[in-house]
PDB file of N, CA and C in Angstrom:
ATOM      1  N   UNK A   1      13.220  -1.461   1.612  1.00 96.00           N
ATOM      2  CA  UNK A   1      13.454  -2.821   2.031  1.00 96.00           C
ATOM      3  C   UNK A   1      12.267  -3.664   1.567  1.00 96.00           C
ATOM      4  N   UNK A   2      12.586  -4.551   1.163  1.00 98.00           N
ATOM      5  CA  UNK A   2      11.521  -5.715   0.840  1.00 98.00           C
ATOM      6  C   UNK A   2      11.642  -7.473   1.147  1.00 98.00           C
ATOM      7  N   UNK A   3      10.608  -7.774   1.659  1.00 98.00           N
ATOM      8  CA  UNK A   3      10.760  -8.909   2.238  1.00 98.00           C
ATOM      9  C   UNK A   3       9.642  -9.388   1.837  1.00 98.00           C
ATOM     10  N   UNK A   4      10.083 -11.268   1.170  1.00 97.00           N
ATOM     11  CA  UNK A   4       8.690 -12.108   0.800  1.00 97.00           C
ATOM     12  C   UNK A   4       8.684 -13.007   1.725  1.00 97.00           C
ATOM     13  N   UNK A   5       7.853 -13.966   1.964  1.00 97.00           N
ATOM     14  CA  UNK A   5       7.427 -15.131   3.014  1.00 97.00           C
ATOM     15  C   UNK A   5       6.403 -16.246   2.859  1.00 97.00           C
ATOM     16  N   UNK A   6       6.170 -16.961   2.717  1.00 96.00           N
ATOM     17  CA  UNK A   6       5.068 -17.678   2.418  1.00 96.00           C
ATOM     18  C   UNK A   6       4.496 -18.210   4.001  1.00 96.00           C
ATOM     19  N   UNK A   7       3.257 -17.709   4.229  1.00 92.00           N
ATOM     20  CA  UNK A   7       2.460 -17.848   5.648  1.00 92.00           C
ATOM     21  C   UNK A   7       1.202 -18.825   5.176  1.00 92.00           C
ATOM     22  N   UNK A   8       1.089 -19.951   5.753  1.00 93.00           N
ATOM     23  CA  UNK A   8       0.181 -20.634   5.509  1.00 93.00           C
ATOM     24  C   UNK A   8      -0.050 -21.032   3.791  1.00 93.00           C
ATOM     25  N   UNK A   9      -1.374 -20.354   3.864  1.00 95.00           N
ATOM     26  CA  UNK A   9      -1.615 -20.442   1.794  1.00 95.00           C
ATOM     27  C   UNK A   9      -1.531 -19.349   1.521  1.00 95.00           C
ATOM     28  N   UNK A  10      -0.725 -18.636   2.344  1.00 96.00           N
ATOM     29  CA  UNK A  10      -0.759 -17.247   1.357  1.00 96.00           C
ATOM     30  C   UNK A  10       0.717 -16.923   1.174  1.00 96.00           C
ATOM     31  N   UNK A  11       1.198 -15.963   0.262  1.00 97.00           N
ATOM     32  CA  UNK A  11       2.861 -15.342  -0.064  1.00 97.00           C
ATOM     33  C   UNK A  11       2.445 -13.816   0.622  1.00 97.00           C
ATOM     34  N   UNK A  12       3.716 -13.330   1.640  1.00 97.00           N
ATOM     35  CA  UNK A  12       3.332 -11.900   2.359  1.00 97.00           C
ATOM     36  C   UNK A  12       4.405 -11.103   1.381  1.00 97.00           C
ATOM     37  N   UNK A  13       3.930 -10.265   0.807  1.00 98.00           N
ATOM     38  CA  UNK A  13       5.182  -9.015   0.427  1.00 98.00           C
ATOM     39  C   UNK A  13       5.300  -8.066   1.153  1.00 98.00           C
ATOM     40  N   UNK A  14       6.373  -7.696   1.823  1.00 98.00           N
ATOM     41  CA  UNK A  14       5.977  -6.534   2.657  1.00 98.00           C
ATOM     42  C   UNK A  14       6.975  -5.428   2.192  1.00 98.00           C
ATOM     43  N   UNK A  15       7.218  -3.997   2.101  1.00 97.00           N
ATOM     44  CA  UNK A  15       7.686  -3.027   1.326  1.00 97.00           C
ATOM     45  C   UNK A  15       7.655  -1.671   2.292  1.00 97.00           C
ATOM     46  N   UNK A  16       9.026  -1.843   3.049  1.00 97.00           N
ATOM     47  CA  UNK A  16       9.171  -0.395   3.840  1.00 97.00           C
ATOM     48  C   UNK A  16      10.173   0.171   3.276  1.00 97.00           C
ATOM     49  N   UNK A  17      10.053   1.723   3.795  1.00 95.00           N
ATOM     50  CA  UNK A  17      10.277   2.677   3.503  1.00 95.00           C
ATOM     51  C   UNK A  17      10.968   3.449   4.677  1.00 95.00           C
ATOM     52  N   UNK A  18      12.084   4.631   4.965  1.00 94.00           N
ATOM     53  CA  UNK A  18      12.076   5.214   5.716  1.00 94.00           C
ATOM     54  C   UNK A  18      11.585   6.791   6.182  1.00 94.00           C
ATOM     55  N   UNK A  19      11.090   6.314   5.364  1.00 91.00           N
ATOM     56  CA  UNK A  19      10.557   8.289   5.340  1.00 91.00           C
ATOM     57  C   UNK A  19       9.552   8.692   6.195  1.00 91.00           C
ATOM     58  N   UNK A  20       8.536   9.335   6.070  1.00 91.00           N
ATOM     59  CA  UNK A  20       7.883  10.148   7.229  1.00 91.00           C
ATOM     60  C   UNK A  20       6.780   9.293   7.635  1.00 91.00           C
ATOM     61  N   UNK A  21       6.472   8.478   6.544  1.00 92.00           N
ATOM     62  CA  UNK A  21       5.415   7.778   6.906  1.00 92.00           C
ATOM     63  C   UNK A  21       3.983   8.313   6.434  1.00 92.00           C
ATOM     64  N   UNK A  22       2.771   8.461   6.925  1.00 93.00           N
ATOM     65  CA  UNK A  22       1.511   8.863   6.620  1.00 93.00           C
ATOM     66  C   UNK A  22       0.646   9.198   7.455  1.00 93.00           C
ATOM     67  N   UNK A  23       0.321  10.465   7.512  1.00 93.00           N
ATOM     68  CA  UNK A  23      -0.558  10.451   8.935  1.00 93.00           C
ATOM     69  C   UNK A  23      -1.329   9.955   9.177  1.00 93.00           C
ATOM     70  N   UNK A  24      -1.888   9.573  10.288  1.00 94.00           N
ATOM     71  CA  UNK A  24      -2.492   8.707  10.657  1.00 94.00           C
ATOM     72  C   UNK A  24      -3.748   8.742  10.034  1.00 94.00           C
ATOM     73  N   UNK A  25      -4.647   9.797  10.683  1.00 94.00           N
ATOM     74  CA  UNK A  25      -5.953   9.824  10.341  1.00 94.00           C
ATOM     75  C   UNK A  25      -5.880   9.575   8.487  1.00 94.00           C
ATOM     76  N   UNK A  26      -4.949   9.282   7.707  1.00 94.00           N
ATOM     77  CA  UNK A  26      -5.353   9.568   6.330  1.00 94.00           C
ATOM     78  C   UNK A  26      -4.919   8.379   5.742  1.00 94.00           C
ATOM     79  N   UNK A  27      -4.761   6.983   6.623  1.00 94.00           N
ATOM     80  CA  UNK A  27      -3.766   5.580   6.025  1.00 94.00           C
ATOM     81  C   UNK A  27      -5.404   5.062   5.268  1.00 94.00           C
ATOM     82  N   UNK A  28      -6.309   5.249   6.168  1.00 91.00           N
ATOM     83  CA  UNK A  28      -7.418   4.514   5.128  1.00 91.00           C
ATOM     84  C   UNK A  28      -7.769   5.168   4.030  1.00 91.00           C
ATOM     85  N   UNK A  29      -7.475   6.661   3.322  1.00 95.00           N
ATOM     86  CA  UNK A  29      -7.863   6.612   2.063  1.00 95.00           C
ATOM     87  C   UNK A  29      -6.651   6.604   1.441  1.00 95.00           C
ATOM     88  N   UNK A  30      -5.393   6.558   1.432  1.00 95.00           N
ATOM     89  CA  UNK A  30      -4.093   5.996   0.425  1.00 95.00           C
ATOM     90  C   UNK A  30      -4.852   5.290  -0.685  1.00 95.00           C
ATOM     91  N   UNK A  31      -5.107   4.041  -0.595  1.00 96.00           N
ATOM     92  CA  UNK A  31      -5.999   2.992  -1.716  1.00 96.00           C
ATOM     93  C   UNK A  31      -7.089   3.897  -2.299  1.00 96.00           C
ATOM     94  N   UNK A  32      -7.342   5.090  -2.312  1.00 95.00           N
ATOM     95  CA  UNK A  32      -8.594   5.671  -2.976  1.00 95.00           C
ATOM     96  C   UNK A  32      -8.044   6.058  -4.121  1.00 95.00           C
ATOM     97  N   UNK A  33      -8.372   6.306  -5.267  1.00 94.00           N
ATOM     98  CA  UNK A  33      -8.523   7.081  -6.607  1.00 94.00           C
ATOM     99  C   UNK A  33      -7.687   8.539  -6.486  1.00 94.00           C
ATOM    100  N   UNK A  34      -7.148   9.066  -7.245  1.00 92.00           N
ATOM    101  CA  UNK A  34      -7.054  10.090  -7.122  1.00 92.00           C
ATOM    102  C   UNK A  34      -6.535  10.803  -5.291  1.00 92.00           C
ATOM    103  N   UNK A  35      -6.322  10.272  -4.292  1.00 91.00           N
ATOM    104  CA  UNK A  35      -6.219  10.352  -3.392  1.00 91.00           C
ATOM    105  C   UNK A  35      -3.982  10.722  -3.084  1.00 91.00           C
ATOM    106  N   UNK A  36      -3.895  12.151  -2.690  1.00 89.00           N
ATOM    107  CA  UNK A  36      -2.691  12.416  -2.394  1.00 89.00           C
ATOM    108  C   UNK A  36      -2.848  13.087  -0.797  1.00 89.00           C
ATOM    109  N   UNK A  37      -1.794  12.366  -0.208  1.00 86.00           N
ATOM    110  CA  UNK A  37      -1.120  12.876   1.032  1.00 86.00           C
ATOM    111  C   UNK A  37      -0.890  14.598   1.187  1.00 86.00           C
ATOM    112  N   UNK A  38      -0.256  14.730   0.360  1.00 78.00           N
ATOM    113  CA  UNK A  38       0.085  15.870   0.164  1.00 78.00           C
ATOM    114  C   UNK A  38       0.098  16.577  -0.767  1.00 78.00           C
ATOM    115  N   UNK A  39      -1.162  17.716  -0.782  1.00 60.00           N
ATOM    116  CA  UNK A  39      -1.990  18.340  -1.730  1.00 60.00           C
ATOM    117  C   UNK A  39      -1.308  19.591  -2.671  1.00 60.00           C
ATOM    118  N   UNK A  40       0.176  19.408  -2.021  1.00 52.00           N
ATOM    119  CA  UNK A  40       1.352  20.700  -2.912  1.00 52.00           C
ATOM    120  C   UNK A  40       1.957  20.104  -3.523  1.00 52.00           C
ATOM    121  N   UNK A  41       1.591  18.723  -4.174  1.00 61.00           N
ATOM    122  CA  UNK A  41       2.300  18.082  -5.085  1.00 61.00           C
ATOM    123  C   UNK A  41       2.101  17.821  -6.266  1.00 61.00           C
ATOM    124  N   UNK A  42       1.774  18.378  -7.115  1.00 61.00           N
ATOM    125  CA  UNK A  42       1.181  18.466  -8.781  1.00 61.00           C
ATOM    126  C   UNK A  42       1.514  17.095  -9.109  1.00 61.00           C
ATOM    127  N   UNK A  43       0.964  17.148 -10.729  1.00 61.00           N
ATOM    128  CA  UNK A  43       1.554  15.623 -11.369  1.00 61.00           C
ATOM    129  C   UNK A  43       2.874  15.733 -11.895  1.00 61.00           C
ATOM    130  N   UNK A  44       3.492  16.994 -11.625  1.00 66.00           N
ATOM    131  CA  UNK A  44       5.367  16.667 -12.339  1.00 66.00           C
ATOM    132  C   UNK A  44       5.854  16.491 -11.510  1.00 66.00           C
ATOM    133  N   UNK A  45       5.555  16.386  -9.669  1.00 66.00           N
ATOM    134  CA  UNK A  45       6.435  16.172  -8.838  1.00 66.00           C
ATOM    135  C   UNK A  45       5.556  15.130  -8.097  1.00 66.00           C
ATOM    136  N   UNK A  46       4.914  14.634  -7.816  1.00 68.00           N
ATOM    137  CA  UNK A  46       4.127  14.051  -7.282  1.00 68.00           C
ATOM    138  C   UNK A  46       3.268  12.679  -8.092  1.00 68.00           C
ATOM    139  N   UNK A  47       2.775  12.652  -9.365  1.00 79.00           N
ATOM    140  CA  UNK A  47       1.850  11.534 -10.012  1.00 79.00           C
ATOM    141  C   UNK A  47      -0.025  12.068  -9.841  1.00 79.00           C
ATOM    142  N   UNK A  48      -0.512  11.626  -9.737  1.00 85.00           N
ATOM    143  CA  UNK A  48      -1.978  12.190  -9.794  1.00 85.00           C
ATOM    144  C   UNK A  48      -2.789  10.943  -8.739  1.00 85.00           C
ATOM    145  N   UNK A  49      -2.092  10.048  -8.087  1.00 88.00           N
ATOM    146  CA  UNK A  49      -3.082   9.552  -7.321  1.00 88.00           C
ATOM    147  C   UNK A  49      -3.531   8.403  -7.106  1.00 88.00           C
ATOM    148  N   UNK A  50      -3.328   7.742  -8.581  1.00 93.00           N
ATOM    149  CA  UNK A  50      -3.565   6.344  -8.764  1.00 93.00           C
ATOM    150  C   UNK A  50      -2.969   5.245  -8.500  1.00 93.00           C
ATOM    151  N   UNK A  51      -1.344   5.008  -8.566  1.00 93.00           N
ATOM    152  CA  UNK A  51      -0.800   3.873  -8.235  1.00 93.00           C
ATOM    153  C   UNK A  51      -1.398   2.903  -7.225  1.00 93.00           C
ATOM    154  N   UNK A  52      -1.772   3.546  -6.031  1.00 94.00           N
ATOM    155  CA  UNK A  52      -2.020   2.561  -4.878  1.00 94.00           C
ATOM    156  C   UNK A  52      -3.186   1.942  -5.091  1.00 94.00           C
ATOM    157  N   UNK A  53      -3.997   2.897  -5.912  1.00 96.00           N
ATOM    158  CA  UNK A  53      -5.693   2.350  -6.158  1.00 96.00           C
ATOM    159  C   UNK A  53      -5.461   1.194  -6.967  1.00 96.00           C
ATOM    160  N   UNK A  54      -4.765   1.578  -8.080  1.00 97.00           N
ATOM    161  CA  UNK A  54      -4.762   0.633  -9.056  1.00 97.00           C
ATOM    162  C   UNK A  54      -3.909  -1.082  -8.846  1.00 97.00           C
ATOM    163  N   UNK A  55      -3.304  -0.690  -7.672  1.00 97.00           N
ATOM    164  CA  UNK A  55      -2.521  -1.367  -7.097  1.00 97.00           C
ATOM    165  C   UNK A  55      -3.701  -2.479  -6.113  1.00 97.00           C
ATOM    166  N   UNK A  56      -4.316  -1.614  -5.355  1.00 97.00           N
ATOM    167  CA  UNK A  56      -5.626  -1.976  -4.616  1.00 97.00           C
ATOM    168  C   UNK A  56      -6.444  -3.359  -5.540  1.00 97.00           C
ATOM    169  N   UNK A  57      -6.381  -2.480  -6.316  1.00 97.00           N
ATOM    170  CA  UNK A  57      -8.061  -3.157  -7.159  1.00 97.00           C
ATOM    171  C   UNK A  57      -7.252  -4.376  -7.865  1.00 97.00           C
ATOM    172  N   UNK A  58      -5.549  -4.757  -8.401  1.00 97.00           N
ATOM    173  CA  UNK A  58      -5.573  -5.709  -9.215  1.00 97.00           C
ATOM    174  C   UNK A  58      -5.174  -6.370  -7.682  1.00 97.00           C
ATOM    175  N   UNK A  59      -4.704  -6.695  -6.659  1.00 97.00           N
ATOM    176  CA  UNK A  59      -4.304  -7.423  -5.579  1.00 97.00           C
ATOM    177  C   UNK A  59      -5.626  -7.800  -5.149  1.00 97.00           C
ATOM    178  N   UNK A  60      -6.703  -7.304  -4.971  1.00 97.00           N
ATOM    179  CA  UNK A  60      -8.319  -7.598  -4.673  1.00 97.00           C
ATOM    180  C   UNK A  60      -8.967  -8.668  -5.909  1.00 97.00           C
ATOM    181  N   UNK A  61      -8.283  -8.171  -6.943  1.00 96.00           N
ATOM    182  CA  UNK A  61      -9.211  -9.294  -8.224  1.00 96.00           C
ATOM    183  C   UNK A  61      -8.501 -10.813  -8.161  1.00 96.00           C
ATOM    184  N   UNK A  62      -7.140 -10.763  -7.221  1.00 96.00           N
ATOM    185  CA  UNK A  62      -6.729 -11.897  -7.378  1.00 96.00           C
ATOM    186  C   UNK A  62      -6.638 -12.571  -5.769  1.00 96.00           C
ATOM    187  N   UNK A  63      -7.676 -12.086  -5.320  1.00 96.00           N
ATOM    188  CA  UNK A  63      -8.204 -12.586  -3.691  1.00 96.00           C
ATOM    189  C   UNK A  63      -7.424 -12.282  -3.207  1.00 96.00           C
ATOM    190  N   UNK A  64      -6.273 -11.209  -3.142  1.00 97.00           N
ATOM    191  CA  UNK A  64      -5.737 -10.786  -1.537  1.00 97.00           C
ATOM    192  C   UNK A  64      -5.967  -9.846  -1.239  1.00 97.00           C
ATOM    193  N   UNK A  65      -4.844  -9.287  -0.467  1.00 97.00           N
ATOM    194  CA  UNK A  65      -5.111  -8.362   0.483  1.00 97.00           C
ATOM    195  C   UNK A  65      -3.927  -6.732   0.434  1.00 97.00           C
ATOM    196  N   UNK A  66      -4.036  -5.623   0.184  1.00 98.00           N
ATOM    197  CA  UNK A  66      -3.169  -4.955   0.610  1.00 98.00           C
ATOM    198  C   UNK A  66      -3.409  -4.281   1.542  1.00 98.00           C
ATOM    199  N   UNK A  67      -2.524  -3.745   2.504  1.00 97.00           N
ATOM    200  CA  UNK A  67      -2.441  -2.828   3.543  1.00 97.00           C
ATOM    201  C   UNK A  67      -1.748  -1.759   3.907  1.00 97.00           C
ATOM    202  N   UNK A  68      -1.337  -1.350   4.584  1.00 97.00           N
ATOM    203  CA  UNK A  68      -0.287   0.344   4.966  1.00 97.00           C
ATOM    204  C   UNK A  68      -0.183   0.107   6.569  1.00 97.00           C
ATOM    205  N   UNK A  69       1.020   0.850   6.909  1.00 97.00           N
ATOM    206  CA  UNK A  69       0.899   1.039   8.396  1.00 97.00           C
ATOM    207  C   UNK A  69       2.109   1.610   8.604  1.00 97.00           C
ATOM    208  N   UNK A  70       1.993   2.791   9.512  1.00 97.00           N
ATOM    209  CA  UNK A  70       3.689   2.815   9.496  1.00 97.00           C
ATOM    210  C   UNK A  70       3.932   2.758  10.677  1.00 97.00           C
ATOM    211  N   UNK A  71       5.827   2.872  10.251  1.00 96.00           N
ATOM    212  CA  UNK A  71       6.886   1.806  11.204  1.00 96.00           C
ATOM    213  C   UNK A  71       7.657   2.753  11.824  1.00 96.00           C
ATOM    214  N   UNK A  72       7.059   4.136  11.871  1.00 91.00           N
ATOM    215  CA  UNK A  72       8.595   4.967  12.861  1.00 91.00           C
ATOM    216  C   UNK A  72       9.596   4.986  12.928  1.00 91.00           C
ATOM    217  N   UNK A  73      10.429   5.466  12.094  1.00 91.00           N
ATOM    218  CA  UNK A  73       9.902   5.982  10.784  1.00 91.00           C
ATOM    219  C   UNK A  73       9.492   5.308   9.572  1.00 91.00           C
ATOM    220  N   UNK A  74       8.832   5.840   8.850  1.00 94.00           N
ATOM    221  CA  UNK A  74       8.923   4.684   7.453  1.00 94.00           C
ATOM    222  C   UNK A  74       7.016   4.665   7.747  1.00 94.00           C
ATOM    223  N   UNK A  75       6.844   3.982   6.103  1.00 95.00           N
ATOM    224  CA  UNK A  75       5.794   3.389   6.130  1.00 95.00           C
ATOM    225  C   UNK A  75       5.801   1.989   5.510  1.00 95.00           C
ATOM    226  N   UNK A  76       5.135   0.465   6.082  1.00 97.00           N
ATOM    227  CA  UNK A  76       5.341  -0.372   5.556  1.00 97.00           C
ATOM    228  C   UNK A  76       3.732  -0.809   4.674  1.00 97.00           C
ATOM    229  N   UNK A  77       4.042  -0.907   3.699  1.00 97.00           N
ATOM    230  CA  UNK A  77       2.963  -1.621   2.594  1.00 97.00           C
ATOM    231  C   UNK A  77       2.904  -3.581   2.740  1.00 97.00           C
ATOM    232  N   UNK A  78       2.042  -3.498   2.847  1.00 98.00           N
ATOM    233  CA  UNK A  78       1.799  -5.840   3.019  1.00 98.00           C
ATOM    234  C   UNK A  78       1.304  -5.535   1.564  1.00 98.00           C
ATOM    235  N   UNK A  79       1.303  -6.941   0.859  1.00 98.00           N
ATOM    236  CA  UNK A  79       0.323  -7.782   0.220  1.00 98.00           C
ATOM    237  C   UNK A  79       0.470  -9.356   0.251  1.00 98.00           C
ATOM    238  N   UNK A  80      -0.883  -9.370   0.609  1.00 98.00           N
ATOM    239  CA  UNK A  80      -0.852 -10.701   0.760  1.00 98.00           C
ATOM    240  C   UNK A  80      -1.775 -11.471  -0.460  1.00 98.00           C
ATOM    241  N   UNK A  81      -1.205 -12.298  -1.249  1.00 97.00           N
ATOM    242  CA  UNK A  81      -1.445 -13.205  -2.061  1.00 97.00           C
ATOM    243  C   UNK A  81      -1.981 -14.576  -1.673  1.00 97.00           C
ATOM    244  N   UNK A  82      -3.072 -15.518  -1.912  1.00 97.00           N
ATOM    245  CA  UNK A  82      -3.042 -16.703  -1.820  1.00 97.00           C
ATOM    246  C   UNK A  82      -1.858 -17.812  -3.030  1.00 97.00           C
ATOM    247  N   UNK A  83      -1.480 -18.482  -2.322  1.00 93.00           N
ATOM    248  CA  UNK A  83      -0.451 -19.308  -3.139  1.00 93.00           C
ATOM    249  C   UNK A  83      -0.697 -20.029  -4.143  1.00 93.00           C
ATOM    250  N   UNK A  84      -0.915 -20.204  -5.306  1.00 80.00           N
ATOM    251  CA  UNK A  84      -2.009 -21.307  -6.573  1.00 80.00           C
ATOM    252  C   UNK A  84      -1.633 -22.657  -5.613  1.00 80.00           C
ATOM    253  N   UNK A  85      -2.624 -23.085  -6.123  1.00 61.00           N
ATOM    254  CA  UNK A  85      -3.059 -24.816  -6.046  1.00 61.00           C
ATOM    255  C   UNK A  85      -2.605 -25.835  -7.059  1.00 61.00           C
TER     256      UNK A  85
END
């Protein structure tokens, strides 16, 4: 599911999912490098790690914000964008 919004000066994307979600203790390193949930997942079934980082770092160069949190079930992803001028 995906839903956009414009809040104040910023545009919200938000991007859920229904699946298991993320355990808890491990939502703050998702955005890390190389960083997988689940360590029985090679790169032919799984990817190697990067999307979210890389995802991280271009949403940060353009002053916003991404986040994680999940929704029971599901996990929902934000980004928040400032709106151009």
């Amino acid at each position: 599911d995906v839903k956009m919004e414009s809040v104040g000066p910023t545009v919200r994307i938000r991007i859920c999912d229904s699946g298991p979600g993320v355990p808890e203790e491990l939502l703050p390193q998702i955005f890390q490098p190389f960083f997988r949930v689940d360590d029985s997942r090679n790169t032919s079934t799984g990817g190697v790690g990067l999307g979210l980082a890389i995802a991280y770092r271009a949403i940060s160069v353009h002053h916003g914000r991404l986040s994680a949190q999940n929704t029971n079930p599901g996990l929902s992803v934000c980004i928040e964008l400032p709106l151009a001028v």
